[in-house]
XYZ file of C-alpha atoms in Angstrom:
218
model
C 17.599 13.783 44.016
C 14.498 14.614 46.313
C 11.072 14.222 44.929
C 9.107 17.222 46.328
C 5.340 17.213 46.794
C 3.124 20.039 47.996
C -0.088 19.233 49.558
C -2.612 22.007 48.742
C -6.285 22.826 49.026
C -7.757 26.348 49.291
C -10.375 24.960 51.806
C -9.270 24.246 55.494
C -10.080 21.257 57.639
C -9.709 18.732 54.669
C -7.097 16.711 56.550
C -4.052 18.206 54.731
C -1.713 18.311 57.744
C -2.876 14.948 59.003
C -2.098 13.371 55.618
C 1.109 14.978 55.386
C 2.227 13.672 58.818
C 0.965 10.145 58.030
C 2.822 9.812 54.580
C 5.984 11.245 56.116
C 5.973 8.711 59.047
C 4.950 5.739 56.829
C 7.664 6.574 54.193
C 10.371 6.919 56.867
C 9.354 3.981 59.021
C 7.869 1.561 56.585
C 10.241 2.116 53.600
C 13.364 3.595 55.060
C 13.240 6.673 52.940
C 14.810 10.089 54.144
C 12.003 12.376 54.406
C 11.812 16.061 55.044
C 8.400 17.983 56.020
C 8.349 21.555 55.354
C 5.592 23.268 57.359
C 4.432 26.271 55.526
C 1.092 26.578 57.185
C 0.927 29.307 59.603
C -1.365 27.214 61.788
C 1.900 25.267 62.481
C -0.137 21.883 63.208
C 2.446 19.760 61.338
C 5.255 21.374 63.538
C 3.198 20.916 66.708
C 2.763 17.320 65.990
C 6.324 16.482 64.953
C 8.461 18.357 67.614
C 8.482 19.359 71.286
C 6.427 22.615 71.909
C 8.948 24.042 74.327
C 11.813 23.544 71.966
C 9.626 24.908 69.132
C 9.068 28.144 71.024
C 12.757 28.238 71.905
C 13.590 27.900 68.070
C 11.035 30.457 67.176
C 12.709 33.147 69.365
C 15.942 32.321 67.915
C 14.786 32.667 64.399
C 15.081 28.892 63.529
C 11.701 28.459 61.831
C 10.556 28.971 58.146
C 8.909 32.144 59.274
C 12.333 33.765 59.549
C 13.078 32.991 55.873
C 10.376 35.174 54.840
C 10.767 37.736 57.644
C 14.259 38.220 56.474
C 13.048 39.853 53.414
C 12.418 42.976 55.363
C 15.535 42.872 57.420
C 18.998 44.344 56.678
C 20.806 41.335 58.303
C 19.485 37.952 57.403
C 19.204 35.445 60.274
C 17.585 32.373 58.785
C 19.866 29.255 58.416
C 18.338 26.140 56.848
C 20.472 23.797 58.683
C 20.160 25.505 62.221
C 16.256 25.381 61.666
C 16.145 21.735 60.818
C 14.769 19.370 63.205
C 16.323 15.971 62.936
C 14.603 12.742 63.608
C 11.311 14.566 64.254
C 7.910 13.195 65.538
C 6.399 12.726 68.944
C 6.151 8.857 68.367
C 8.709 7.100 70.523
C 10.961 10.043 70.919
C 11.317 10.574 67.170
C 11.482 8.790 63.704
C 14.898 8.076 62.321
C 15.124 9.608 58.722
C 12.143 12.201 59.262
C 13.192 15.797 59.450
C 11.255 18.950 59.837
C 11.523 22.468 58.715
C 9.185 24.150 61.402
C 6.556 26.913 60.759
C 5.936 29.925 63.036
C 2.625 31.218 63.807
C 3.561 34.820 62.887
C 3.883 33.706 59.129
C 0.128 34.324 58.641
C 0.869 38.016 59.233
C 3.600 38.285 56.687
C 1.728 37.334 53.449
C 0.215 40.849 52.835
C 3.539 42.291 53.723
C 5.283 40.140 51.102
C 2.720 41.172 48.461
C 3.598 44.749 49.314
C 7.334 44.262 49.386
C 7.440 42.580 45.981
C 4.885 44.796 44.197
C 7.421 46.377 41.776
C 8.107 45.263 38.134
C 9.861 41.824 38.224
C 9.978 41.658 41.916
C 6.859 39.756 42.400
C 8.536 36.674 40.463
C 11.478 36.855 42.731
C 9.356 36.543 45.810
C 8.026 33.077 44.529
C 11.502 31.427 44.897
C 12.656 32.455 48.380
C 12.023 29.011 49.653
C 13.708 27.307 46.652
C 16.896 29.260 46.716
C 17.147 29.057 50.549
C 16.843 25.127 50.546
C 18.719 24.504 47.410
C 21.788 22.860 49.102
C 19.430 20.878 51.620
C 16.683 19.273 49.515
C 19.070 16.896 47.546
C 19.923 15.174 50.656
C 16.406 13.719 50.882
C 14.389 10.980 48.851
C 11.045 12.570 49.585
C 10.096 16.232 50.565
C 6.421 16.963 51.701
C 5.382 20.501 51.746
C 2.298 21.380 54.141
C 0.835 24.483 52.271
C -1.647 26.841 53.936
C -5.304 26.938 52.843
C -4.872 29.450 50.112
C -2.896 29.835 46.837
C -1.063 33.067 47.922
C 2.621 33.757 47.911
C 3.496 31.204 50.715
C 1.741 28.295 48.896
C 3.289 29.552 45.566
C 6.694 29.190 47.268
C 5.822 25.660 48.005
C 4.753 24.980 44.530
C 7.922 26.585 43.062
C 10.131 24.018 44.783
C 7.843 21.083 44.101
C 7.686 18.302 41.266
C 4.114 17.385 42.200
C 1.109 18.644 43.995
C -1.460 16.622 45.744
C -4.992 17.509 46.858
C -6.537 16.147 49.895
C -10.276 16.370 49.625
C -13.438 15.312 51.672
C -16.060 13.528 49.518
C -18.621 16.234 49.937
C -20.132 18.632 47.296
C -18.799 21.918 48.846
C -15.331 20.382 49.118
C -15.165 18.778 45.672
C -16.617 21.855 44.069
C -13.335 23.790 44.477
C -11.095 21.223 42.861
C -11.377 22.673 39.202
C -10.517 26.058 40.493
C -7.327 24.551 42.171
C -6.226 23.087 39.239
C -6.882 26.042 37.174
C -4.937 28.285 39.475
C -1.887 25.814 39.462
C -2.140 25.672 35.608
C -1.979 29.373 35.495
C 0.948 29.533 37.807
C 2.855 27.020 35.825
C 2.212 29.129 32.531
C 3.412 32.320 34.379
C 6.490 30.839 35.777
C 7.527 28.111 33.224
C 7.662 25.480 35.945
C 6.684 21.830 35.449
C 4.981 20.838 38.554
C 2.557 17.800 37.888
C -0.724 16.899 39.483
C -0.332 13.787 41.574
C -3.898 13.206 42.308
C -6.556 13.447 44.998
C -6.712 11.759 48.293
C -10.104 11.119 49.795
C -9.970 12.042 53.585
C -12.392 11.956 56.490
C -14.473 9.277 54.523
C -17.479 7.813 56.453
C -19.290 4.789 55.142
C -22.606 5.442 56.657
C -22.606 8.951 55.079
C -24.764 8.804 52.011
C -23.069 11.714 50.332
C -19.729 10.207 50.866
């Protein structure tokens, strides 16, 4: 059964995507693990780093990205198929890394978050919106050893979908006052999310990123 880890931070530019890709490639190449990266970040940087951009655009047009999963909420006929969207042996290193797969993002995802909030604003409906990702990938995730979820720099519905499918969350952080200041808030928000949903996601810890020895604050 897969161990699923969401990488989260409400602040952008902390190296979250870089860490996700590094962990994924290291686990697949050095340890021979079967790894899936789920790119929930509308910036789609993990997707751009792990697959051919022309193929990505082609898949986006065919509805073969994670964006389509959320877009299908507003459509009469669902299009998203997890297995069709899956990019096997992803990475732009050496033509791909065996055992590293990608569930690609779509840049239009950023426009959907407010629409999702409106669509699931009725009594009991908001809770169901948190499990769109979990329910869609239920048949796929057990095939992996590790699943890494690259979340957007917020704790909105998209990130909450990542947390709802996760066993752990990991916080990348730059060792600077402004970056560290937000950590208690992140932990408090996740704890509230756990209480409200009854999920048992655990903190895996912090990873210091962009460290510079010559920086006195660092």
